Amino acid sequence: MTTGTEKKPSRIQLRNRHRILDAALNVFSQHGYRGATLDLVAKEAGISKPNILYYFSGKEEIHVTLLNQLMETWLDPLIEMDASGDPMTELLAYVQRKLDMARDLPRESRLFANEILQGAPRMGPHLASDLKPLFDEKCALIETWIHEGKLAKVDPRHLIFSIWSTTQHYADFEAQIDVLMPKRAKEDGATDYLNAMFTKLLSP
Amino acid sequence: MTTGTEKKPSRIQLRNRHRILDAALNVFSQHGYRGATLDLVAKEAGISKPNILYYFSGKEEIHVTLLNQLMETWLDPLIEMDASGDPMTELLAYVQRKLDMARDLPRESRLFANEILQGAPRMGPHLASDLKPLFDEKCALIETWIHEGKLAKVDPRHLIFSIWSTTQHYADFEAQIDVLMPKRAKEDGATDYLNAMFTKLLSP
DNA sequence: TAGGTTTTTTACCACTTGGTAAATACACGA
DNA sequence: TCGTGTATTTACCAAGTGGTAAAAAACCTA
């Protein structure tokens, strides 16, 4: 028995929902939930406000939809960290994936940052139900690697925090970095620096 | 010739301005500029909205006042990093000061994060005029230390970014950390971890 | 191309928001 | 305790906010 209540959406629906979510991502990631307005989303999407409310039941639903989509994308790089691989390689690859995400999906990173900054009012449950188990699992994995002498002794939890913070920083604090650093040095410099940093840190 | 245009503020003025700014810090740091409302500030401060506008000319002025105060506090730890001290000691002490600030002034950290996340619309000039020169000066200092063989070869700019991101993370992403980690392990664990991390990274 | 269906627009509405004017209450030195 | 400047409240407003109802337009298939 499939969940056949909804018929498949038309091409127009697909296109417009996509446009709206893309515009909403811009607005929500820049202003946070409270600071975002449907009028701003409407203008950015090139779709009238009532028309937006034809596709989504309200501001909240748009935000929640974005957050749900984000959660998958967000967990993915950590999920891929494989227990059967070489520990150092796996961890450095994880850092690289996170850094790639900060470069390719800065709006998503800021949307997440905004939500957490505001106390995770809408994503708290998701964090507890989805992220927490994954986090614990990967912490245990790293712990194992350490016990096997494959990695230096570090607290896996703080290790992961430092990976998150250093990589996401390039997306979330881009406005500050742009002031302090010529654009060119940004991209490559970060990769080399973080690679060296975590290699040193994790070498047993 | 002193700037004698303003007479010294009364006790009531001092007290109320302080109350308002404290409440505003709560509200702005949680919701960002657009998401914050004077009504929220008023309720939190226990002062009516028109009365708040008796002390400040408007929402913008309150926010700017907070940002200006913040800038001093924010630059301070970096200013204190002394060229005449031992490089490793100085840098680790800097990390510690930043970590202390994340613990003691999480609202300020979030206010700053919010402003940068939104593209630094109000603090951009401040960053360029105040932070940038200080940043360049300290980068040069670290460069010197490296050339003297006192520190490992790292890009000073990315080093500072990684210090900022790892320390501020504990304030800005507190909501996430609270989900992932029992409160107890948070405080001490971070200090030990970051100390070990930057010691390894910077040892020549 | 006629018909119903989907999509979009127009015209609203109640509530919130930043801000103001003026009247009122308060503090405090002479 | 009186008067004067200070502080606070009351009563507003215009603009912006999330959201709705219903008509109009565009779309699509028979």
PDB file of C-alpha atoms (C1' of nucleotides) in Angstrom, chain B residues 5-16 51 54-55, chain C residues 22-29, chain D residues 3-9:
ATOM      1  CA  THR B   5      27.984  69.383  24.345  1.00  0.00           C
ATOM      2  CA  GLU B   6      26.440  66.610  26.449  1.00  0.00           C
ATOM      3  CA  LYS B   7      25.967  67.099  30.171  1.00  0.00           C
ATOM      4  CA  LYS B   8      26.721  64.090  32.324  1.00  0.00           C
ATOM      5  CA  PRO B   9      23.900  61.553  32.420  1.00  0.00           C
ATOM      6  CA  SER B  10      21.845  61.077  35.584  1.00  0.00           C
ATOM      7  CA  ARG B  11      21.787  57.899  37.602  1.00  0.00           C
ATOM      8  CA  ILE B  12      18.411  56.990  36.100  1.00  0.00           C
ATOM      9  CA  GLN B  13      19.701  57.489  32.588  1.00  0.00           C
ATOM     10  CA  LEU B  14      22.700  55.329  33.270  1.00  0.00           C
ATOM     11  CA  ARG B  15      20.590  52.576  34.794  1.00  0.00           C
ATOM     12  CA  ASN B  16      17.933  52.582  32.076  1.00  0.00           C
ATOM     13  CA  ASN B  51      10.294  55.198  26.971  1.00  0.00           C
ATOM     14  CA  TYR B  54      13.329  58.434  24.899  1.00  0.00           C
ATOM     15  CA  TYR B  55      16.793  57.013  25.527  1.00  0.00           C
TER      16      TYR B  55
ATOM     17  C1'  DA C  22       1.321  65.377  23.912  1.00  0.00           C
ATOM     18  C1'  DA C  23      -0.164  64.885  28.364  1.00  0.00           C
ATOM     19  C1'  DT C  24       1.176  63.236  32.868  1.00  0.00           C
ATOM     20  C1'  DA C  25       4.010  61.779  36.791  1.00  0.00           C
ATOM     21  C1'  DC C  26       8.296  62.136  39.004  1.00  0.00           C
ATOM     22  C1'  DA C  27      12.735  63.799  41.010  1.00  0.00           C
ATOM     23  C1'  DC C  28      15.274  67.040  43.206  1.00  0.00           C
ATOM     24  C1'  DG C  29      17.710  71.357  44.190  1.00  0.00           C
TER      25       DG C  29
ATOM     26  C1'  DG D   3       8.905  75.003  40.586  1.00  0.00           C
ATOM     27  C1'  DT D   4      11.466  73.244  36.819  1.00  0.00           C
ATOM     28  C1'  DG D   5      13.553  70.068  34.102  1.00  0.00           C
ATOM     29  C1'  DT D   6      13.454  64.917  33.762  1.00  0.00           C
ATOM     30  C1'  DA D   7      11.125  60.614  33.047  1.00  0.00           C
ATOM     31  C1'  DT D   8       7.090  57.935  31.825  1.00  0.00           C
ATOM     32  C1'  DT D   9       2.677  56.915  30.033  1.00  0.00           C
TER      33       DT D   9
END
